Amino acid sequence: MTTQESATRPAAWHLSWPWVRDQLIRHSMVVVMLLIIAYFSYRSARFGTLDNLQTIAIAAAPFALIALGQTLVILTGGIDLSVGSVIALSAMAAAATVKDHPERLWLSVLVAMLVGLAAGAINGFLVSKVNVPPFIATLGMLTTASGLAYVVGEGAPINGLPQNFGEIANNQIFGLQIPVIVMIVGIVALALIMKRTSYGMRVYAVGGNPVAAQIAGVKTTRILFSVYALSGLLAGLSGVMLASRVISGPPNLGEGYELDAIAAVVIGGASLLGGRGSILGTALGLFLIQTLNNGLDILVVPAYWQSVIKGALIVAAVTVDVWSAKRRV
Amino acid sequence: MEDVALECRDLAKAFGGVPVLKGVSLALRAGSVTALAGENGAGKSTMMKIASGQVKPDRGQVLVGGVPLPHGDPQAAHRHGVAIIPQELAPIMDMKVYENLFIGRELRTRAGLLDRRAMARKAREILDVFGVEIDPQATMRRLPVGLRQLVEIAKSTSGGAKVLLLDEPSSAISEREVERLYAVVRKLREQGVAMLYTTHKMEEIRALADRVVVLRDGGLVEDRPIDDITDDEIVHAMIGRELQDFFPELHPRGEEVALEVRGLHVSGYPSPVDLTVRRGEILGLAGLVGAGRTELLEAIFGVRRSTEGVITVAGKQVKRNSPADAITHGMALVPEDRKGAGAVLSMNVLDNGSLPRLSQFTLGGWLRQRNRTKKVGAAMESVKLRSRGLGQQVGTLSGGNQQKVVLARWLTGSVNVLLLDEPTRGVDVGARSEIYRIITELAASGMAVIMASSDMPEILSLSHRALVMRGGAVAGELTRDDLRSPDVQDTIFRLAAGLSRHKGPDSNAQPTALATKLATKEDGR
């Protein structure tokens, strides 16, 4: 009935102010993004260049991977605080591997991913099987993995790595660095998976209503386990890319990254209660943060002020989102 | 007309251009209960929210004791003694009963510290007036929903509320708790409280109301003293048409056994359950709250643990404790708690509709959009779902339509056994008869149906056969002929309460429950 009404509505109606206003509010994130881009482009000639776009993309890549994993975790109503430490641990493991086997770069990537996967699997097991609250389970992993990262390096960074280790982060394919390609592939693949596969729908269902999902035959523990495992795996991948970029294994790598990842997901419109959010939203949130970082750097805004501006923006973005969600009802 | 406690004048409200209330006026007198009846979506809740200051009306006025209330100011309404008991209660679960009662107006000692002892003592006095046994020291979370509700009522009236707005207070509580609620409402009436009581249940209107106001499509269609109006007139006013064939004709059942349960030990209950349902048969499950009906259905479906026993569907054994296997064998469960367990409210109709049979709609894990749109669309069409389309979020549908989604999502594949738990709880009269029609049609198409229900007419008119449960076990079985006999309700109560003539040793197991039950039956209806 209502569908017909909107179908027969004259097209001119769509241009009325309330409609424009609704669209602006609904896509507030895009609007904010465009405003920020416009502002930086106006202030700096360098900002709008293709070169700078690539700089932003390179900086975004390691965050993108953990933000993707985080999105799935948050969609189930959980949270993964451990990704920053898992980055450190897997980076150390990769660095140690490459030191012993300098000619086998793929081995270091594999080791990093396996370490990440193992950490994620432990999180997943604790959350899905033992029913430990996600916050606690992953907080424990945060501390444990961070400690282990220092254990691997015996309290110090692993240095003196072969220069070819840097190839992972710096080699280019089609003119794009490998991490950027991994990021793009990751975003596209996960966006498709979440929208177009039964797995994606099950993740949304478990987050939206676990009891109903179970009655509909969804194996909720498996889904829960899988999102934490995936989050760990992606953190591992992110870790080896970061280590390769600096050609060393600093045990404090990735410290605090989990918060930026969570911020990206939340700015992207996800609900921390689960069931609501999207990969594209997260991608948008991520680029909002990264663009802001980049632009403020170009304008030589002091780091402390950058923090203040970023924090205010996160709160503002979510406020607008809450507000628009209220209007939609 | 002198003691009008609350008056609404010409209230109108529209949400997003859709009128929800179109100029409604009514008056509540002190010491009386006014039933606010109407189907879901008639504007009852909006009316309540305006009266309690939560929602600002577009037009009209609310007066308390002749003084106009400022619009959209719940604090002011509260100060003027207007309290609302919402459908979804929001007590502080981890605090004690007395703490909940005194929150915001804590009693203090002379030193300015909390006087817990005085609060607990006062709490006991307040609760005692209602004649209910609630320990003031108990944690709110440990109380059943019905008692939490009474605590909320006690909190508002002891805080000086003169007008109490109860929004479908019986929808979330068990049958036994409803009786206690009635007693409390009557008590408050004696104390001079004016009450507006939303409901669409006829027996509640008859049991409590002095006056009945019926809303339909946002307009007031009836406002009369209860003695001047017949049940038929109320129903007619609510749905705007005659209620013909409320319960559809039952089709004869088949002979082939569809579901057989042998020696099923449901976790938490001592005795095993046996039952058989044939194709095309509707088996009613009656019993008091806590008799284990929900638990039995859940155990058959596999979402509740069973420790022993054999479940066969159409001759094939089903793995216990595996909902996925139950679904593969053609079982379907429509749970009692629609919002908590039935639908994923944040997802749309299409996704909810595809969830139980996802593998049917995927190819190598990828969703086949056209295929599932077609199948889910057809299933939703078959139950005449009223929605804006498959893309509408289920949380924004009315209760009856949500229930249709929860039911119809199973119909995208073949169902052998349909397990229904309180299929019409919280569903309005119009949608109710539609759901009955759907159930009988599904049975006629060859499904075996087990229907747990606390609604006596539902059990009597809609089942081929009924089992009465008590303490997780089957206490008795009633055939179609038994169900038609005039004293069947009495038989069911006796079985449900453990007073069956053959069961000597158990006969005084629950004398109080039985006493209340029988007493209400006699004076109530």
XYZ file of N, CA, C and O in Angstrom, chain B residues 402-508:
428
model
N 4.230 -9.411 13.075
C 5.491 -10.053 13.460
C 5.286 -11.553 13.633
O 6.083 -12.368 13.188
N 4.181 -11.885 14.278
C 3.891 -13.297 14.503
C 3.735 -14.023 13.170
O 4.170 -15.156 13.007
N 3.115 -13.352 12.204
C 2.959 -13.978 10.894
C 4.318 -14.228 10.248
O 4.522 -15.245 9.602
N 5.246 -13.286 10.429
C 6.591 -13.482 9.869
C 7.252 -14.689 10.522
O 7.816 -15.550 9.852
N 7.136 -14.764 11.857
C 7.777 -15.855 12.586
C 7.210 -17.205 12.150
O 7.911 -18.209 12.071
N 5.916 -17.212 11.828
C 5.283 -18.455 11.378
C 5.615 -18.745 9.914
O 6.043 -19.841 9.548
N 5.445 -17.709 9.089
C 5.528 -17.934 7.642
C 6.935 -18.251 7.180
O 7.126 -18.876 6.146
N 7.951 -17.836 7.952
C 9.323 -18.081 7.488
C 9.619 -19.577 7.410
O 10.540 -19.989 6.721
N 8.825 -20.391 8.126
C 9.024 -21.837 8.020
C 8.402 -22.389 6.747
O 8.702 -23.487 6.317
N 7.470 -21.635 6.180
C 6.666 -22.190 5.095
C 7.364 -22.127 3.739
O 6.766 -22.441 2.718
N 8.637 -21.723 3.727
C 9.365 -21.728 2.467
C 9.819 -23.146 2.111
O 10.313 -23.386 1.034
N 9.664 -24.061 3.045
C 9.992 -25.462 2.771
C 8.889 -26.308 3.350
O 7.925 -25.789 3.898
N 9.026 -27.639 3.247
C 7.939 -28.462 3.767
C 8.106 -28.628 5.272
O 9.202 -28.838 5.775
N 7.006 -28.490 5.982
C 7.003 -28.644 7.433
C 6.175 -29.863 7.776
O 5.048 -30.009 7.296
N 6.754 -30.775 8.550
C 5.991 -31.945 9.001
C 5.347 -31.690 10.347
O 4.220 -32.092 10.598
N 6.100 -31.053 11.213
C 5.629 -30.837 12.581
C 5.787 -29.370 12.944
O 6.882 -28.825 12.885
N 4.687 -28.735 13.286
C 4.712 -27.322 13.647
C 4.489 -27.208 15.147
O 3.469 -27.664 15.660
N 5.454 -26.620 15.857
C 5.341 -26.468 17.300
C 5.022 -25.009 17.606
O 5.816 -24.120 17.296
N 3.846 -24.763 18.170
C 3.423 -23.388 18.433
C 3.341 -23.165 19.929
O 2.693 -23.919 20.637
N 4.009 -22.112 20.404
C 3.961 -21.798 21.826
C 3.214 -20.481 22.001
O 3.712 -19.437 21.582
N 2.051 -20.538 22.594
C 1.212 -19.347 22.792
C 1.126 -18.527 21.500
O 1.577 -17.379 21.452
N 0.525 -19.094 20.467
C 0.601 -18.436 19.158
C -0.106 -17.088 19.081
O 0.183 -16.318 18.175
N -1.010 -16.791 20.001
C -1.726 -15.513 19.865
C -1.474 -14.564 21.031
O -2.197 -13.597 21.194
N -0.443 -14.849 21.834
C -0.172 -13.925 22.946
C 0.236 -12.559 22.408
O 1.093 -12.441 21.556
N -0.435 -11.514 22.920
C -0.110 -10.157 22.485
C -0.550 -9.833 21.077
O -0.092 -8.873 20.486
N -1.433 -10.659 20.526
C -1.905 -10.430 19.163
C -3.338 -9.926 19.261
O -4.134 -10.458 20.031
N -3.697 -8.900 18.482
C -5.030 -8.334 18.644
C -6.115 -9.198 17.992
O -5.823 -10.129 17.242
N -7.344 -8.862 18.310
C -8.467 -9.726 17.955
C -8.540 -10.024 16.451
O -8.741 -11.165 16.039
N -8.361 -8.998 15.637
C -8.500 -9.208 14.206
C -7.464 -10.184 13.677
O -7.789 -11.159 12.993
N -6.188 -9.940 14.048
C -5.111 -10.801 13.568
C -5.226 -12.194 14.158
O -4.827 -13.180 13.558
N -5.820 -12.286 15.336
C -5.967 -13.553 16.027
C -6.780 -14.548 15.208
O -6.366 -15.693 14.985
N -7.938 -14.092 14.732
C -8.766 -15.026 13.973
C -8.061 -15.432 12.682
O -8.194 -16.547 12.200
N -7.248 -14.504 12.152
C -6.489 -14.856 10.950
C -5.459 -15.929 11.260
O -5.243 -16.850 10.479
N -4.817 -15.801 12.419
C -3.809 -16.796 12.794
C -4.477 -18.153 13.016
O -3.956 -19.185 12.613
N -5.666 -18.141 13.603
C -6.395 -19.415 13.767
C -6.663 -20.062 12.409
O -6.518 -21.265 12.234
N -7.082 -19.219 11.478
C -7.362 -19.745 10.132
C -6.088 -20.360 9.532
O -6.116 -21.468 8.999
N -4.977 -19.652 9.690
C -3.723 -20.163 9.133
C -3.371 -21.502 9.768
O -3.005 -22.457 9.081
N -3.525 -21.587 11.107
C -3.164 -22.831 11.795
C -4.008 -23.999 11.287
O -3.482 -25.062 10.961
N -5.316 -23.786 11.195
C -6.156 -24.904 10.741
C -5.851 -25.264 9.294
O -5.847 -26.436 8.925
N -5.572 -24.274 8.480
C -5.243 -24.580 7.092
C -3.941 -25.357 6.978
O -3.829 -26.286 6.173
N -2.966 -24.970 7.804
C -1.688 -25.693 7.763
C -1.902 -27.134 8.195
O -1.352 -28.060 7.603
N -2.716 -27.325 9.233
C -3.004 -28.688 9.684
C -3.712 -29.457 8.575
O -3.377 -30.609 8.276
N -4.684 -28.801 7.937
C -5.432 -29.470 6.879
C -4.517 -29.884 5.734
O -4.766 -30.882 5.053
N -3.422 -29.131 5.547
C -2.514 -29.475 4.465
C -1.616 -30.655 4.830
O -0.775 -31.059 4.051
N -1.756 -31.186 6.040
C -1.028 -32.394 6.400
C 0.024 -32.227 7.481
O 0.689 -33.185 7.851
N 0.169 -31.012 8.008
C 1.138 -30.828 9.090
C 0.561 -31.367 10.387
O -0.641 -31.346 10.594
N 1.462 -31.819 11.254
C 1.057 -32.113 12.623
C 1.369 -30.866 13.440
O 2.441 -30.299 13.289
N 0.418 -30.441 14.272
C 0.612 -29.209 15.028
C 0.538 -29.502 16.523
O -0.376 -30.193 16.966
N 1.504 -29.023 17.285
C 1.362 -29.030 18.744
C 1.266 -27.572 19.167
O 2.114 -26.765 18.796
N 0.210 -27.252 19.915
C -0.017 -25.867 20.281
C -0.135 -25.731 21.796
O -1.112 -26.163 22.398
N 0.875 -25.125 22.419
C 0.780 -24.850 23.844
C 0.053 -23.526 23.996
O 0.362 -22.572 23.308
N -0.953 -23.502 24.880
C -1.710 -22.268 25.029
C -2.287 -22.137 26.420
O -2.703 -23.115 27.035
N -2.302 -20.907 26.923
C -2.940 -20.624 28.204
C -4.331 -20.066 27.978
O -5.039 -19.733 28.922
N -4.688 -19.933 26.711
C -5.981 -19.373 26.366
C -6.964 -20.533 26.233
O -6.886 -21.321 25.288
N -7.862 -20.660 27.203
C -8.722 -21.837 27.248
C -9.552 -22.026 25.975
O -9.574 -23.113 25.412
N -10.224 -20.966 25.480
C -11.009 -21.164 24.261
C -10.172 -21.691 23.100
O -10.658 -22.479 22.287
N -8.915 -21.279 23.065
C -8.038 -21.742 22.000
C -7.861 -23.253 22.057
O -7.968 -23.961 21.059
N -7.593 -23.751 23.276
C -7.401 -25.192 23.456
C -8.696 -25.922 23.110
O -8.703 -26.932 22.392
N -9.823 -25.395 23.606
C -11.089 -26.107 23.435
C -11.552 -26.119 21.984
O -12.091 -27.110 21.510
N -11.359 -25.007 21.273
C -11.963 -24.915 19.945
C -11.010 -25.265 18.821
O -11.445 -25.536 17.711
N -9.725 -25.240 19.104
C -8.792 -25.359 17.990
C -8.047 -26.688 17.960
O -7.336 -26.971 17.020
N -8.212 -27.529 19.022
C -7.420 -28.755 18.987
C -8.283 -29.996 18.785
O -9.426 -30.058 19.230
N -7.709 -30.971 18.112
C -8.373 -32.263 17.942
C -8.298 -33.049 19.242
O -9.142 -33.909 19.515
N -7.255 -32.779 19.996
C -6.969 -33.553 21.185
C -6.115 -32.646 22.057
O -5.412 -31.779 21.527
N -6.196 -32.837 23.379
C -5.371 -31.973 24.225
C -4.694 -32.776 25.317
O -5.252 -33.763 25.813
N -3.476 -32.369 25.665
C -2.790 -32.946 26.807
C -2.719 -31.875 27.886
O -2.471 -30.717 27.585
N -2.960 -32.288 29.120
C -2.793 -31.344 30.220
C -1.479 -31.686 30.903
O -1.232 -32.848 31.229
N -0.633 -30.692 31.091
C 0.686 -30.952 31.679
C 0.783 -30.405 33.093
O 0.147 -29.423 33.446
N 1.585 -31.099 33.877
C 1.872 -30.620 35.236
C 3.260 -31.111 35.627
O 3.580 -32.283 35.424
N 4.070 -30.237 36.151
C 5.421 -30.590 36.589
C 6.247 -31.264 35.514
O 7.031 -32.172 35.775
N 6.064 -30.862 34.279
C 6.854 -31.408 33.191
C 6.351 -32.731 32.657
O 6.903 -33.284 31.715
N 5.291 -33.266 33.264
C 4.769 -34.553 32.807
C 3.347 -34.387 32.281
O 2.679 -33.394 32.561
N 2.897 -35.362 31.500
C 1.532 -35.326 30.994
C 0.604 -35.819 32.097
O 0.711 -36.952 32.554
N -0.311 -34.961 32.546
C -1.182 -35.319 33.660
C -2.493 -35.918 33.168
O -3.197 -36.584 33.925
N -2.829 -35.675 31.930
C -4.075 -36.240 31.426
C -4.240 -35.926 29.956
O -3.579 -35.054 29.406
N -5.139 -36.717 29.315
C -5.366 -36.513 27.899
C -6.862 -36.343 27.670
O -7.673 -37.010 28.287
N -7.230 -35.427 26.800
C -8.636 -35.178 26.529
C -8.892 -35.351 25.038
O -8.162 -34.783 24.209
N -9.895 -36.125 24.701
C -10.234 -36.338 23.293
C -11.107 -35.184 22.809
O -11.510 -34.322 23.583
N -11.411 -35.197 21.531
C -12.277 -34.154 20.972
C -13.624 -34.123 21.710
O -14.173 -33.057 21.966
N -14.141 -35.320 22.028
C -15.430 -35.373 22.735
C -15.307 -34.794 24.142
O -16.178 -34.042 24.583
N -14.194 -35.133 24.823
C -13.977 -34.566 26.162
C -13.957 -33.037 26.076
O -14.502 -32.352 26.928
N -13.303 -32.541 25.036
C -13.155 -31.099 24.907
C -14.484 -30.400 24.677
O -14.617 -29.206 24.897
N -15.464 -31.162 24.202
C -16.775 -30.551 23.952
C -17.700 -30.636 25.167
O -18.725 -29.991 25.189
N -17.312 -31.456 26.147
C -18.233 -31.649 27.278
C -18.278 -30.372 28.122
O -17.307 -29.629 28.185
N -19.421 -30.127 28.747
C -19.609 -28.853 29.458
C -18.651 -28.652 30.636
O -18.283 -27.517 30.941
N -18.234 -29.739 31.308
C -17.380 -29.530 32.484
C -15.893 -29.700 32.169
O -15.080 -29.975 33.037
N -15.554 -29.502 30.895
C -14.165 -29.753 30.498
C -13.189 -28.786 31.162
O -12.086 -29.173 31.556
N -13.599 -27.530 31.356
C -12.675 -26.566 31.956
C -12.309 -27.005 33.363
O -11.154 -26.922 33.773
N -13.306 -27.500 34.061
C -13.073 -27.969 35.414
C -12.091 -29.140 35.406
O -11.161 -29.185 36.201
N -12.315 -30.067 34.463
C -11.417 -31.215 34.351
C -9.982 -30.748 34.114
O -9.044 -31.239 34.741
N -9.845 -29.792 33.222
C -8.498 -29.315 32.896
C -7.837 -28.676 34.115
O -6.693 -28.966 34.443
N -8.583 -27.853 34.833
C -8.019 -27.219 36.025
C -7.597 -28.267 37.046
O -6.532 -28.155 37.652
N -8.452 -29.271 37.220
C -8.130 -30.303 38.201
C -6.841 -31.031 37.823
O -5.955 -31.230 38.648
N -6.748 -31.400 36.551
C -5.547 -32.096 36.091
C -4.320 -31.204 36.222
O -3.263 -31.633 36.692
N -4.505 -29.955 35.843
C -3.371 -29.037 35.832
C -2.851 -28.765 37.237
O -1.661 -28.585 37.455
N -3.781 -28.781 38.207
C -3.375 -28.454 39.572
C -3.048 -29.697 40.381
O -2.679 -29.610 41.538
N -3.197 -30.873 39.783
C -2.832 -32.094 40.497
C -3.914 -32.612 41.403
O -3.654 -33.334 42.350
N -5.144 -32.265 41.120
C -6.238 -32.758 41.945
C -7.063 -33.817 41.223
O -8.227 -33.987 41.505
N -6.415 -34.492 40.252
C -7.167 -35.512 39.520
C -7.581 -36.629 40.467
O -6.865 -36.963 41.404
N -8.759 -37.197 40.222
C -9.320 -38.140 41.176
C -8.458 -39.388 41.385
O -8.355 -39.910 42.456
N -7.774 -39.803 40.313
C -6.992 -41.050 40.465
C -5.642 -40.814 41.111
O -5.004 -41.724 41.552
N -5.186 -39.582 41.137
C -3.838 -39.345 41.665
C -3.888 -38.966 43.131
O -3.733 -37.809 43.489
N -4.126 -39.942 43.985
C -4.271 -39.711 45.406
C -3.114 -38.973 46.055
O -3.296 -37.890 46.587
N -1.912 -39.526 46.012
C -0.803 -38.986 46.793
C -0.465 -37.533 46.443
O -0.048 -36.774 47.314
N -0.689 -37.166 45.209
C -0.320 -35.809 44.790
C -1.407 -34.780 45.069
O -1.215 -33.607 44.824
N -2.533 -35.290 45.602
C -3.726 -34.463 45.533
C -3.619 -33.116 46.245
O -4.280 -32.172 45.869
N -2.784 -33.026 47.277
C -2.703 -31.697 47.890
C -1.347 -31.046 47.664
O -0.833 -30.327 48.494
